[in-house]
Amino acid sequence: MLSAEDNEILTRVGPKTPMGELMRRFWVPALMSEEIAENDGTPVRVLLLGERLVAFRDTQGRVGLLEESCPHRRTSLALGANEQCGLRCLYHGWKFDVEGRCVDTPAEPVGSTLKDRVRAKAYPTVEKGGVVWTYMGPPDQRPPFPDYEWLNMPAGHSMVFKVQEDCNYAQAVEGTIDTAHAGCLHRSVRWHDPGVLPHEKVLQAGLEVEYTKYGLRYAGLRGLPGGGTYARITIAPLPFYTIIPPDTKDPVRSTRRMANAFVPRDDTSTWHMQWFFDQTRPVDRAFRIREAGLEIVEDYRKKASVDNWYFQDRQMMKNETFSGLRGVLVQDHAVVETQGRITDRTTEHLGTTDVAVVAWRRLMIRAAKELASSGGAPAAVTDQFIPWRQLQAAEVILPPGQSWQQAVPLQKEFAT
């Protein structure tokens, strides 16, 4: 369990909070490119790390991300006109470009220099992997962009979608660095029947964690009949990413991988962005959406939610699946959202299956405290030479006597 103080540090992400300031040192996924696909199109409101922003694509195709409130009288710029390389406020016509410069104040007297003294808060943006990314930290501390593998795939080989998750980001992250839950929550057969994959058959996994420059990686280790060990190695880059290994026993999934970003909208809600990617073949977007059980309604929200109890089917629980919930993503969201918007970690009773979760919490809290006390940012921010494209999760069968670190060595560039 965590102390109440540490739970506050872990979960609060607004401006001037320790965790919020830590997250602002990273490039953060802000919204999908498809949301502002049209030049001079409709501006989009963006809630990110507790800040209310507005995104727009200008006449030249550049993406601006500004504070939503106009610097003049605080009217929402999302109401404004997106025209001729700027966003013009409805109230008095003040206009701002993608860098936040005020380029016109039409109601001011001829010759006024007021516009030269006014700026809207603006954050820099980069478009990669179907997503608009931003950096919200000190301008002189901007890190290199983390050029992950899935952001550099051939056309059709990487697919991203997003959905709102109605809980704090940390609960969402913890759900994907918990290998022990797969054999229960995602069990595709009845409880007393044998599972399909090793992580469904063997629930008692040994867990081992290794800290790295980018965050941590851990292995779930399960003994196999006849000897050997089945190892699933998950990657957890700071501050809220997880990279999930493939299922090599399943020919359909053998080359298909997945990465998650759990981006805080505010303290109590999260954008779950998920990339499916495959270097060898195009990704079947429709299949992946069906497998996730995802039906999106307005504003990237799930149709299956706590309000309809995720359409849980008790008859299905008796005859088919353990959860009675349709789709892997719906299953994952249900178990973390029903913990509450911000779970009270002071009342937990943790077990051996929680080793990686505890390690991730400690890593995050320590990094936030160090930044707040001494200004020391983690290596994931300060190291200019982390080869982000080479970060890969893995699934391996270990012969007797071989460790997972020997089978999947940590590159020297990633070692602490």
C-alpha positions as CSV (number, residue, x, y, z in Angstrom):
1,M,0.0,0.0,0.0
2,L,1.0,3.7,-0.3
3,S,0.8,6.4,2.2
4,A,-1.8,9.0,1.6
5,E,0.9,11.6,0.8
6,D,2.6,9.4,-1.8
7,N,-0.8,8.5,-3.3
8,E,-1.4,12.3,-3.8
9,I,2.0,12.7,-5.4
10,L,1.4,9.8,-7.8
11,T,-2.1,10.8,-8.9
12,R,-2.2,14.6,-9.0
13,V,-1.1,15.9,-12.4
14,G,-2.1,19.6,-12.6
15,P,0.3,22.6,-13.0
16,K,2.7,23.0,-10.1
17,T,2.1,19.5,-8.7
18,P,5.2,17.2,-8.4
19,M,3.9,14.6,-10.9
20,G,2.4,17.2,-13.2
21,E,5.7,19.0,-13.4
22,L,7.5,15.7,-14.1
23,M,5.1,14.8,-16.9
24,R,5.5,18.2,-18.5
25,R,9.2,17.4,-19.0
26,F,8.2,14.7,-21.6
27,W,6.7,14.9,-25.0
28,V,3.0,14.1,-24.4
29,P,0.4,12.8,-26.9
30,A,-2.3,15.5,-27.0
31,L,-4.9,14.4,-29.6
32,M,-5.3,12.4,-32.7
33,S,-4.4,14.0,-36.1
34,E,-7.8,13.0,-37.4
35,E,-9.5,15.4,-34.9
36,I,-8.0,18.4,-36.8
37,A,-7.6,16.9,-40.2
38,E,-8.7,20.0,-42.2
39,N,-6.7,23.1,-42.8
40,D,-8.7,26.1,-41.4
41,G,-11.1,23.5,-39.9
42,T,-13.0,23.5,-36.6
43,P,-10.8,24.1,-33.6
44,V,-10.8,21.3,-30.9
45,R,-10.9,21.7,-27.2
46,V,-8.2,19.6,-25.4
47,L,-8.1,18.8,-21.7
48,L,-4.5,17.8,-21.0
49,L,-2.8,17.5,-17.6
50,G,-5.5,19.6,-16.1
51,E,-5.1,22.5,-18.6
52,R,-7.8,23.6,-20.9
53,L,-6.3,24.0,-24.4
54,V,-7.5,24.5,-28.0
55,A,-5.9,22.8,-31.0
56,F,-6.2,24.0,-34.6
57,R,-4.6,23.3,-38.0
58,D,-3.9,26.6,-39.8
59,T,-4.0,27.5,-43.5
60,Q,-0.5,26.0,-44.1
61,G,-1.3,22.8,-42.3
62,R,0.7,23.7,-39.1
63,V,-0.8,22.6,-35.8
64,G,-1.3,25.1,-33.0
65,L,-2.0,24.2,-29.3
66,L,-3.0,27.3,-27.3
67,E,-4.4,28.0,-23.9
68,E,-8.2,27.9,-24.5
69,S,-8.9,31.3,-22.9
70,C,-8.2,34.4,-25.0
71,P,-5.6,36.6,-23.3
72,H,-7.9,39.6,-23.8
73,R,-11.1,38.9,-21.8
74,R,-10.7,35.1,-21.4
75,T,-13.3,34.0,-23.9
76,S,-12.8,30.5,-25.3
77,L,-10.8,30.5,-28.5
78,A,-12.5,27.3,-29.4
79,L,-15.4,29.4,-30.5
80,G,-13.2,31.4,-32.8
81,A,-12.7,31.6,-36.5
82,N,-9.8,29.5,-37.9
83,E,-8.7,31.6,-40.9
84,Q,-5.6,32.9,-42.8
85,C,-3.0,31.3,-40.5
86,G,-4.6,32.2,-37.2
87,L,-7.4,31.7,-34.7
88,R,-9.5,34.8,-34.3
89,C,-11.5,35.3,-31.1
90,L,-15.2,35.9,-31.5
91,Y,-15.4,38.6,-28.8
92,H,-13.2,41.4,-30.2
93,G,-11.5,39.7,-33.1
94,W,-8.0,39.3,-31.6
95,K,-6.1,36.8,-33.7
96,F,-3.3,34.4,-32.7
97,D,-1.0,32.2,-34.8
98,V,0.2,28.7,-34.0
99,E,3.1,30.1,-31.9
100,G,0.7,32.2,-29.7
101,R,1.7,35.6,-31.3
102,C,-1.1,38.1,-31.5
103,V,-1.2,39.2,-35.1
104,D,-4.3,41.4,-35.2
105,T,-6.4,43.5,-32.8
106,P,-9.0,45.0,-35.2
107,A,-10.9,47.0,-32.6
108,E,-7.8,48.9,-31.4
109,P,-7.0,52.3,-32.9
110,V,-5.0,52.5,-36.1
111,G,-1.3,52.4,-35.2
112,S,-1.8,50.5,-31.9
113,T,1.1,48.3,-30.9
114,L,-0.9,46.4,-28.3
115,K,-0.7,43.2,-30.4
116,D,3.1,43.3,-30.2
117,R,2.9,43.0,-26.4
118,V,0.3,40.2,-26.1
119,R,0.9,36.5,-26.5
120,A,-1.4,33.5,-25.9
121,K,0.2,30.6,-24.0
122,A,1.3,28.2,-26.8
123,Y,2.9,24.8,-26.7
124,P,5.1,23.3,-29.5
125,T,3.8,20.4,-31.4
126,V,5.0,17.4,-33.5
127,E,2.9,15.1,-35.6
128,K,3.9,11.4,-35.5
129,G,2.1,8.1,-35.7
130,G,-1.3,9.6,-36.3
131,V,-1.0,11.8,-33.1
132,V,-0.2,15.4,-32.3
133,W,2.4,15.5,-29.5
134,T,3.3,18.5,-27.4
135,Y,5.8,19.6,-24.8
136,M,4.5,21.6,-21.9
137,G,7.6,22.0,-19.8
138,P,10.3,24.7,-19.5
139,P,11.3,25.8,-23.1
140,D,15.0,25.5,-22.4
141,Q,14.6,22.0,-21.1
142,R,12.9,20.5,-24.1
143,P,14.1,16.9,-24.6
144,P,14.6,15.1,-28.0
145,F,11.4,13.6,-29.4
146,P,11.1,9.9,-28.4
147,D,11.0,8.4,-31.9
148,Y,9.4,5.1,-31.0
149,E,9.3,2.2,-33.5
150,W,5.6,2.3,-34.0
151,L,5.8,5.9,-35.1
152,N,7.9,5.0,-38.0
153,M,6.1,2.1,-39.7
154,P,5.2,1.8,-43.4
155,A,1.7,3.0,-44.2
156,G,-0.9,0.7,-42.8
157,H,1.5,-1.1,-40.5
158,S,0.7,1.0,-37.4
159,M,-2.8,1.9,-36.3
160,V,-3.8,4.2,-33.4
161,F,-7.1,4.8,-31.6
162,K,-8.0,6.5,-28.4
163,V,-10.8,6.2,-25.9
164,Q,-11.6,7.9,-22.6
165,E,-10.9,6.0,-19.4
166,D,-12.8,7.3,-16.5
167,C,-10.2,7.1,-13.8
168,N,-6.8,8.4,-12.8
169,Y,-4.0,7.6,-15.2
170,A,-2.0,5.5,-12.6
171,Q,-4.7,2.9,-12.3
172,A,-4.8,2.5,-16.1
173,V,-1.0,2.1,-16.3
174,E,-1.0,-0.4,-13.4
175,G,-3.6,-2.5,-15.3
176,T,-1.1,-3.2,-18.1
177,I,2.0,-3.9,-16.0
178,D,0.1,-6.6,-14.1
179,T,0.9,-9.9,-16.0
180,A,-0.9,-12.0,-13.4
181,H,-4.4,-10.7,-14.3
182,A,-4.3,-12.1,-17.9
183,G,-5.2,-15.6,-16.9
184,C,-8.2,-14.4,-14.8
185,L,-9.7,-11.3,-16.4
186,H,-9.0,-12.2,-20.0
187,R,-9.7,-15.9,-19.6
188,S,-11.4,-17.0,-22.8
189,V,-12.8,-20.3,-21.4
190,R,-14.6,-21.3,-18.2
191,W,-12.5,-21.1,-15.0
192,H,-12.0,-24.9,-14.6
193,D,-11.1,-25.5,-18.2
194,P,-7.5,-25.3,-19.5
195,G,-6.6,-22.0,-21.0
196,V,-5.3,-21.5,-24.5
197,L,-2.0,-19.6,-23.9
198,P,0.6,-20.3,-21.2
199,H,-0.3,-17.1,-19.3
200,E,-3.8,-18.4,-19.0
201,K,-2.8,-21.9,-17.9
202,V,-0.3,-21.0,-15.2
203,L,-1.5,-18.3,-12.9
204,Q,1.4,-18.3,-10.4
205,A,3.9,-16.3,-12.3
206,G,7.3,-15.3,-10.9
207,L,7.9,-11.6,-11.4
208,E,11.3,-9.9,-11.8
209,V,11.9,-6.2,-12.4
210,E,14.9,-4.4,-14.0
211,Y,15.2,-0.6,-13.8
212,T,16.4,1.2,-16.9
213,K,17.2,4.7,-18.2
214,Y,13.8,4.8,-19.9
215,G,11.8,3.5,-16.9
216,L,11.7,-0.3,-16.2
217,R,11.1,-3.6,-17.8
218,Y,9.9,-6.8,-16.1
219,A,9.4,-10.4,-16.8
220,G,6.5,-12.7,-15.9
221,L,8.0,-16.2,-15.6
222,R,5.9,-19.4,-15.8
223,G,7.1,-22.9,-15.7
224,L,6.2,-25.2,-18.6
225,P,5.3,-28.9,-18.6
226,G,8.4,-30.9,-19.4
227,G,10.8,-28.1,-18.4
228,G,11.7,-24.7,-19.5
229,T,10.1,-21.3,-18.6
230,Y,7.7,-19.1,-20.5
231,A,8.8,-15.5,-20.2
232,R,6.8,-12.4,-21.1
233,I,8.8,-9.2,-21.0
234,T,6.9,-6.0,-20.8
235,I,8.4,-2.5,-21.2
236,A,7.2,0.5,-19.2
237,P,8.8,3.8,-20.4
238,L,8.3,6.9,-18.3
239,P,5.9,8.5,-17.6
240,F,2.8,6.5,-18.7
241,Y,3.6,4.1,-21.5
242,T,3.6,0.3,-21.7
243,I,4.8,-1.9,-24.6
244,I,3.2,-5.4,-24.6
245,P,4.8,-8.5,-26.0
246,P,3.3,-10.5,-28.8
247,D,1.8,-14.0,-28.4
248,T,4.2,-16.2,-30.4
249,K,2.1,-19.3,-29.9
250,D,-0.7,-17.7,-31.8
251,P,0.2,-17.5,-35.5
252,V,-2.2,-14.6,-36.1
253,R,-0.6,-12.6,-33.2
254,S,3.0,-13.7,-33.6
255,T,4.3,-10.5,-35.1
256,R,1.7,-8.1,-33.9
257,R,2.5,-5.9,-31.0
258,M,0.9,-3.2,-29.0
259,A,1.9,0.0,-27.2
260,N,-0.2,2.0,-24.8
261,A,-0.1,5.7,-23.6
262,F,-2.3,6.6,-20.7
263,V,-2.4,10.3,-21.0
264,P,-3.9,12.3,-18.1
265,R,-6.7,14.6,-19.1
266,D,-6.9,15.6,-15.5
267,D,-6.7,13.9,-12.1
268,T,-9.8,11.7,-12.6
269,S,-9.9,10.9,-16.4
270,T,-7.4,9.6,-18.9
271,W,-6.9,9.3,-22.7
272,H,-6.1,5.7,-23.4
273,M,-4.2,5.8,-26.7
274,Q,-3.3,2.5,-28.2
275,W,-1.1,1.6,-31.2
276,F,-1.3,-1.8,-32.9
277,F,1.7,-2.3,-35.1
278,D,3.3,-5.1,-37.2
279,Q,6.4,-4.7,-39.3
280,T,5.6,-7.7,-41.5
281,R,2.0,-7.0,-42.6
282,P,-0.7,-4.3,-42.5
283,V,-2.8,-4.0,-39.4
284,D,-6.4,-5.0,-39.7
285,R,-8.0,-2.0,-37.9
286,A,-11.6,-3.4,-37.9
287,F,-10.4,-6.7,-36.4
288,R,-8.4,-5.0,-33.7
289,I,-11.4,-2.8,-32.7
290,R,-13.7,-5.9,-32.5
291,E,-11.1,-7.8,-30.5
292,A,-10.9,-4.9,-28.0
293,G,-14.7,-4.9,-27.8
294,L,-14.6,-1.2,-28.4
295,E,-17.7,0.7,-29.5
296,I,-17.0,4.4,-29.5
297,V,-19.7,6.9,-29.0
298,E,-19.5,10.7,-28.9
299,D,-16.2,12.4,-27.9
300,Y,-14.2,9.1,-27.9
301,R,-16.1,7.6,-25.1
302,K,-17.0,3.9,-24.7
303,K,-20.5,2.7,-25.1
304,A,-19.8,0.0,-22.5
305,S,-19.3,1.9,-19.3
306,V,-19.9,1.9,-15.5
307,D,-23.4,3.4,-16.2
308,N,-24.5,0.2,-18.0
309,W,-22.2,-2.1,-16.0
310,Y,-20.2,-2.7,-19.1
311,F,-23.0,-4.9,-20.5
312,Q,-21.7,-7.8,-18.3
313,D,-23.4,-11.1,-19.4
314,R,-23.8,-13.5,-16.5
315,Q,-24.9,-16.3,-18.8
316,M,-21.7,-15.9,-20.7
317,M,-19.8,-16.3,-17.4
318,K,-21.4,-19.7,-16.9
319,N,-20.8,-21.0,-20.4
320,E,-18.0,-19.1,-22.0
321,T,-15.7,-16.5,-20.5
322,F,-14.7,-15.8,-16.9
323,S,-15.5,-12.1,-17.0
324,G,-18.8,-12.0,-19.0
325,L,-17.4,-8.8,-20.5
326,R,-16.9,-8.6,-24.3
327,G,-13.5,-7.4,-25.4
328,V,-10.1,-7.1,-23.9
329,L,-10.1,-3.4,-23.6
330,V,-13.5,-3.3,-22.0
331,Q,-12.3,-5.9,-19.5
332,D,-9.3,-3.8,-18.6
333,H,-11.2,-0.6,-18.2
334,A,-13.9,-2.2,-16.1
335,V,-11.5,-3.4,-13.4
336,V,-9.7,-0.1,-13.0
337,E,-12.6,2.3,-13.4
338,T,-14.6,0.5,-10.7
339,Q,-11.7,1.1,-8.3
340,G,-13.0,4.7,-8.3
341,R,-11.8,7.8,-10.0
342,I,-8.7,7.9,-7.8
343,T,-8.3,4.7,-5.8
344,D,-7.3,4.8,-2.2
345,R,-4.0,2.9,-2.1
346,T,-3.8,3.2,1.7
347,T,-6.4,0.4,2.0
348,E,-4.8,-2.1,-0.5
349,H,-3.5,-5.6,0.5
350,L,-0.8,-6.3,-2.1
351,G,0.5,-9.7,-3.0
352,T,3.4,-11.3,-4.9
353,T,1.6,-10.5,-8.2
354,D,2.1,-6.8,-7.6
355,V,5.9,-6.7,-7.7
356,A,6.0,-4.7,-11.0
357,V,3.2,-2.4,-10.0
358,V,5.0,-1.5,-6.8
359,A,8.3,-1.0,-8.6
360,W,6.6,1.4,-11.1
361,R,4.9,3.4,-8.4
362,R,8.2,3.8,-6.5
363,L,10.0,4.9,-9.7
364,M,7.4,7.5,-10.6
365,I,7.1,8.9,-7.0
366,R,10.9,9.0,-6.6
367,A,11.3,10.8,-10.0
368,A,8.6,13.4,-9.1
369,K,10.1,14.1,-5.7
370,E,13.7,14.4,-7.0
371,L,12.5,16.9,-9.7
372,A,10.6,18.9,-7.1
373,S,13.4,19.0,-4.5
374,S,16.6,19.4,-6.6
375,G,15.5,19.9,-10.2
376,G,17.0,16.6,-11.2
377,A,15.0,15.1,-14.2
378,P,15.2,11.4,-14.9
379,A,17.5,10.0,-17.6
380,A,14.5,9.4,-19.9
381,V,14.4,13.2,-20.2
382,T,18.0,14.2,-19.9
383,D,19.8,11.4,-21.9
384,Q,20.1,12.7,-25.5
385,F,21.0,9.2,-26.9
386,I,18.3,6.8,-25.8
387,P,17.5,4.8,-29.0
388,W,13.8,4.8,-28.6
389,R,13.1,2.9,-31.8
390,Q,14.9,-0.1,-30.4
391,L,12.6,-0.5,-27.4
392,Q,10.9,-3.9,-27.8
393,A,8.8,-6.1,-25.6
394,A,9.4,-9.9,-26.0
395,E,8.0,-13.3,-25.4
396,V,10.6,-16.2,-25.1
397,I,10.8,-19.8,-24.1
398,L,13.8,-20.2,-21.8
399,P,15.6,-23.5,-21.6
400,P,16.5,-24.8,-18.0
401,G,19.2,-22.6,-16.5
402,Q,18.8,-19.6,-18.8
403,S,17.6,-16.3,-17.4
404,W,15.4,-13.9,-19.2
405,Q,18.1,-11.2,-19.0
406,Q,20.5,-13.6,-20.9
407,A,17.8,-14.3,-23.5
408,V,16.9,-10.7,-24.0
409,P,19.9,-8.7,-22.9
410,L,19.5,-5.0,-21.9
411,Q,21.3,-2.8,-24.4
412,K,24.1,-0.7,-22.8
413,E,22.3,2.4,-24.1
414,F,19.3,1.5,-21.8
415,A,21.2,0.5,-18.7
416,T,21.2,2.7,-15.7
